[in-house]
CSV table of C-alpha atoms and ligand atoms in Angstrom, one decimal:
chain,number,residue,atom,x,y,z
W,194,UNK,CA,118.0,40.4,45.4
W,195,UNK,CA,115.0,40.0,45.0
W,196,UNK,CA,112.7,40.0,41.8
W,197,UNK,CA,112.4,43.7,42.4
W,198,UNK,CA,115.8,44.7,42.6
W,199,UNK,CA,116.7,42.9,39.7
W,200,UNK,CA,114.6,43.7,37.9
W,201,UNK,CA,115.5,47.4,38.5
W,202,UNK,CA,119.0,46.7,38.2
W,203,UNK,CA,118.9,45.8,34.9
W,204,UNK,CA,116.0,47.5,33.1
W,205,UNK,CA,114.2,50.2,34.8
W,206,UNK,CA,116.4,52.3,36.8
W,207,UNK,CA,118.4,52.1,33.5
W,208,UNK,CA,114.9,53.3,32.0
W,209,UNK,CA,114.8,55.8,35.0
W,210,UNK,CA,117.6,57.6,35.1
W,211,UNK,CA,117.4,58.1,31.6
W,212,UNK,CA,114.6,60.2,32.3
W,213,UNK,CA,115.6,61.9,34.7
W,214,UNK,CA,118.5,63.4,32.4
W,215,UNK,CA,121.6,61.1,33.3
W,216,UNK,CA,122.6,60.4,29.9
W,217,UNK,CA,126.0,58.8,28.4
W,218,UNK,CA,129.4,59.7,29.7
W,219,UNK,CA,128.7,61.5,32.4
W,220,UNK,CA,130.3,62.4,35.8
W,221,UNK,CA,128.1,62.3,38.6
W,222,UNK,CA,128.4,61.4,42.6
W,223,UNK,CA,126.0,59.2,44.1
W,224,UNK,CA,125.5,61.2,47.1
W,225,UNK,CA,124.2,57.6,50.6
W,226,UNK,CA,124.9,55.2,48.0
W,227,UNK,CA,123.3,52.5,50.4
W,228,UNK,CA,123.7,49.2,48.8
W,229,UNK,CA,123.7,50.6,45.0
W,230,UNK,CA,120.0,50.8,43.7
W,231,UNK,CA,121.3,53.9,41.7
W,232,UNK,CA,125.0,53.4,41.6
W,233,UNK,CA,124.9,50.1,39.6
W,234,UNK,CA,122.4,51.4,36.3
W,235,UNK,CA,124.1,54.2,37.2
W,236,UNK,CA,127.2,52.4,35.8
W,237,UNK,CA,125.0,51.7,33.0
W,238,UNK,CA,124.4,54.6,31.2
W,239,UNK,CA,126.3,56.7,31.8
W,240,UNK,CA,128.5,54.3,29.9
W,241,UNK,CA,132.8,53.5,29.7
W,242,UNK,CA,133.4,57.4,29.0
W,243,UNK,CA,131.4,58.5,32.3
W,244,UNK,CA,132.2,57.9,36.1
W,245,UNK,CA,130.4,57.2,39.5
W,246,UNK,CA,131.5,58.9,43.0
W,247,UNK,CA,129.1,56.5,44.9
W,248,UNK,CA,129.8,57.7,49.0
W,249,UNK,CA,128.7,56.7,52.0
W,250,UNK,CA,129.7,57.3,55.4
W,251,UNK,CA,128.0,53.4,56.5
W,252,UNK,CA,131.2,51.6,55.8
W,253,UNK,CA,129.3,48.5,55.6
W,254,UNK,CA,127.0,49.3,52.7
W,255,UNK,CA,130.7,49.4,50.1
W,256,UNK,CA,131.2,46.1,51.0
W,257,UNK,CA,128.4,45.3,50.3
W,258,UNK,CA,128.5,47.1,47.2
W,259,UNK,CA,131.5,45.7,46.3
W,260,UNK,CA,130.5,42.7,45.6
W,261,UNK,CA,128.1,43.5,42.7
W,262,UNK,CA,130.4,45.6,40.8
W,263,UNK,CA,132.9,43.1,41.0
W,264,UNK,CA,130.0,40.8,39.9
W,265,UNK,CA,129.0,43.0,37.0
W,266,UNK,CA,132.5,43.5,36.5
W,267,UNK,CA,132.1,47.9,36.2
W,268,UNK,CA,134.9,49.6,35.8
W,269,UNK,CA,133.9,52.9,36.0
W,270,UNK,CA,132.2,53.3,40.0
W,271,UNK,CA,135.3,54.6,42.4
W,272,UNK,CA,133.4,54.1,46.7
W,273,UNK,CA,134.6,56.8,48.8
W,274,UNK,CA,133.8,56.1,52.3
W,275,UNK,CA,133.2,59.4,54.4
W,276,UNK,CA,130.4,61.0,56.0
W,277,UNK,CA,129.3,64.5,54.6
W,278,UNK,CA,132.3,65.4,53.2
W,279,UNK,CA,132.8,64.9,49.3
W,280,UNK,CA,136.8,64.8,48.2
W,281,UNK,CA,135.8,66.2,44.9
W,282,UNK,CA,137.1,68.5,42.4
W,283,UNK,CA,135.4,72.3,42.4
W,284,UNK,CA,132.4,72.1,39.4
W,285,UNK,CA,133.4,68.8,37.9
W,286,UNK,CA,130.0,67.0,38.2
W,287,UNK,CA,127.8,66.6,35.9
W,288,UNK,CA,124.4,65.3,38.1
W,289,UNK,CA,124.7,65.2,42.1
W,290,UNK,CA,122.0,62.4,43.0
W,291,UNK,CA,120.9,62.7,46.3
W,292,UNK,CA,117.9,59.9,47.2
W,293,UNK,CA,116.2,58.9,50.3
W,294,UNK,CA,119.2,60.1,52.9
W,295,UNK,CA,118.8,63.8,54.0
W,296,UNK,CA,116.2,62.4,56.2
W,297,UNK,CA,119.2,61.2,58.5
W,298,UNK,CA,120.1,64.8,58.5
W,299,UNK,CA,119.3,67.7,60.8
W,300,UNK,CA,119.3,71.3,58.9
W,301,UNK,CA,122.0,72.2,60.0
W,302,UNK,CA,123.9,69.2,58.5
W,303,UNK,CA,121.7,69.3,55.3
W,304,UNK,CA,122.2,72.6,54.5
W,305,UNK,CA,126.0,71.3,54.8
W,306,UNK,CA,125.9,68.5,52.8
W,307,UNK,CA,124.2,71.3,50.2
W,308,UNK,CA,127.0,73.6,50.4
W,309,UNK,CA,129.0,70.6,48.8
W,310,UNK,CA,126.8,69.7,46.5
W,311,UNK,CA,126.9,73.6,45.4
W,312,UNK,CA,130.7,73.8,45.4
W,313,UNK,CA,131.2,69.3,43.3
W,314,UNK,CA,128.1,70.2,40.7
W,315,UNK,CA,128.9,71.8,36.9
W,316,UNK,CA,126.6,75.2,36.8
W,317,UNK,CA,125.6,73.1,33.3
W,318,UNK,CA,125.2,70.0,35.8
W,319,UNK,CA,122.1,69.5,37.8
W,320,UNK,CA,121.3,67.5,41.6
W,321,UNK,CA,118.9,65.6,41.8
W,322,UNK,CA,116.9,65.0,45.3
W,323,UNK,CA,114.3,62.0,46.5
W,324,UNK,CA,113.7,64.1,49.6
W,325,UNK,CA,111.8,60.4,51.3
W,326,UNK,CA,109.9,60.6,54.7
W,327,UNK,CA,109.1,63.4,55.0
W,328,UNK,CA,105.9,65.1,56.8
W,329,UNK,CA,104.4,63.8,54.1
W,330,UNK,CA,105.4,60.6,52.8
W,331,UNK,CA,105.6,58.5,55.7
W,332,UNK,CA,107.2,60.9,58.1
W,333,UNK,CA,110.5,60.1,59.8
W,334,UNK,CA,113.3,60.8,61.5
W,335,UNK,CA,114.7,64.6,60.7
W,336,UNK,CA,111.9,64.7,57.9
W,337,UNK,CA,109.4,63.7,60.1
W,338,UNK,CA,107.8,67.3,60.8
W,339,UNK,CA,108.6,68.8,57.1
W,340,UNK,CA,106.8,69.3,54.4
W,341,UNK,CA,108.8,68.7,51.0
W,342,UNK,CA,107.7,72.7,50.4
W,343,UNK,CA,110.5,73.3,53.0
W,344,UNK,CA,112.1,70.8,51.7
W,345,UNK,CA,112.6,73.1,48.3
W,346,UNK,CA,112.8,76.3,50.7
W,347,UNK,CA,116.1,74.9,52.4
W,348,UNK,CA,117.5,73.7,48.3
W,349,UNK,CA,116.8,77.5,46.7
W,350,UNK,CA,118.6,78.9,50.2
W,351,UNK,CA,122.0,76.7,49.7
W,352,UNK,CA,122.5,78.9,45.7
W,353,UNK,CA,120.4,76.2,43.6
W,354,UNK,CA,116.7,76.6,41.9
W,355,UNK,CA,114.5,74.2,41.2
W,356,UNK,CA,114.3,73.5,37.5
W,357,UNK,CA,111.6,69.8,37.8
W,358,UNK,CA,109.8,68.6,39.7
W,359,UNK,CA,109.0,65.0,38.2
W,360,UNK,CA,106.8,62.3,39.9
W,361,UNK,CA,107.6,58.7,39.2
W,362,UNK,CA,107.7,54.5,39.7
W,363,UNK,CA,111.6,54.6,41.8
W,364,UNK,CA,112.8,52.2,43.9
W,365,UNK,CA,113.3,52.3,47.5
W,366,UNK,CA,114.5,49.8,49.7
W,367,UNK,CA,113.4,47.2,47.9
W,368,UNK,CA,110.4,47.4,46.6
W,369,UNK,CA,108.8,50.0,44.0
W,370,UNK,CA,107.8,53.6,45.3
W,371,UNK,CA,105.9,56.4,43.9
W,372,UNK,CA,108.3,58.6,44.0
W,373,UNK,CA,108.5,62.9,43.7
W,374,UNK,CA,112.1,63.9,42.3
W,375,UNK,CA,113.5,67.7,42.5
W,376,UNK,CA,116.0,68.3,39.9
W,377,UNK,CA,117.3,71.8,40.7
W,378,UNK,CA,119.6,74.0,38.8
W,379,UNK,CA,123.3,75.5,40.1
W,380,UNK,CA,121.9,79.5,40.4
W,381,UNK,CA,125.6,81.8,40.1
W,382,UNK,CA,126.2,83.5,43.2
W,383,UNK,CA,126.4,87.2,43.9
S,1883,SAM,C1,118.2,54.7,52.9
S,1883,SAM,S1,119.7,54.0,52.3
S,1883,SAM,C2,120.0,55.0,50.6
S,1883,SAM,C3,120.6,55.1,50.1
S,1883,SAM,C4,120.6,54.9,48.3
S,1883,SAM,N1,120.8,56.5,47.6
S,1883,SAM,C5,119.0,54.4,47.5
S,1883,SAM,O1,118.7,55.7,47.5
S,1883,SAM,O2,118.9,53.3,47.5
S,1883,SAM,C6,120.9,56.0,52.5
S,1883,SAM,C7,122.0,56.1,52.6
S,1883,SAM,O3,123.1,57.0,53.1
S,1883,SAM,C8,123.7,57.7,53.7
S,1883,SAM,N2,124.0,58.7,54.4
S,1883,SAM,C9,123.3,58.9,55.2
S,1883,SAM,N3,124.1,60.5,55.8
S,1883,SAM,C10,125.5,60.8,55.3
S,1883,SAM,C11,126.3,61.7,54.9
S,1883,SAM,N4,125.8,62.8,55.8
S,1883,SAM,N5,127.0,60.8,55.0
S,1883,SAM,C12,127.2,59.6,53.4
S,1883,SAM,N6,126.1,59.0,53.4
S,1883,SAM,C13,125.6,59.2,54.2
S,1883,SAM,C14,123.4,56.5,55.1
S,1883,SAM,O4,124.3,55.4,55.4
S,1883,SAM,C15,123.0,55.1,54.0
S,1883,SAM,O5,123.9,54.0,53.6
């Protein structure tokens, strides 16, 4: 673990998560959790009364994350190895994080993911998206040709409304980045 990751896990990550709106006792889904750069500080912020469901399609990253969870003796993280599926109850989650994930997925799959997030999210909760790798932010894979405004439009077309756009220092892989975080609320569908 390099010094940036260590600092993030110990202090900066928790500060960031509180600033974006995570609260003690929250039930959080970390969709596409990877090696847990957000999962670990999330578990510490939500505390014993909260829970973090960490989903990833890659079993290997979950094995690595399991080791850190054990070292840190965290009891409030549930690892789930799934590809796009979200095996959680309807309207049961306070916050869904989906950070640096959607560039992996084409438009059809992104919409499937937003639909599943919509299903599990509470109306009182929020969906926090960090769409890294769009056209103006180190373009890559499925987002390379897509503007940030188009990403917002896609998410809103699935029943969400953009509530906040936050520019913050966050971790990307193993270094700090200036991140554009999009927080969406779930709208009622007619
Ligand atoms: C670049 S990593 C980001 C990890 C973490 N969210 C972060 O910001 O540090 C993206 C992760 O999303 C996972 N992922 C991509 N598409 C997914 C899907 N449809 N279902 C589950 N996991 C997915 C990948 O396996 C990978 O571990």
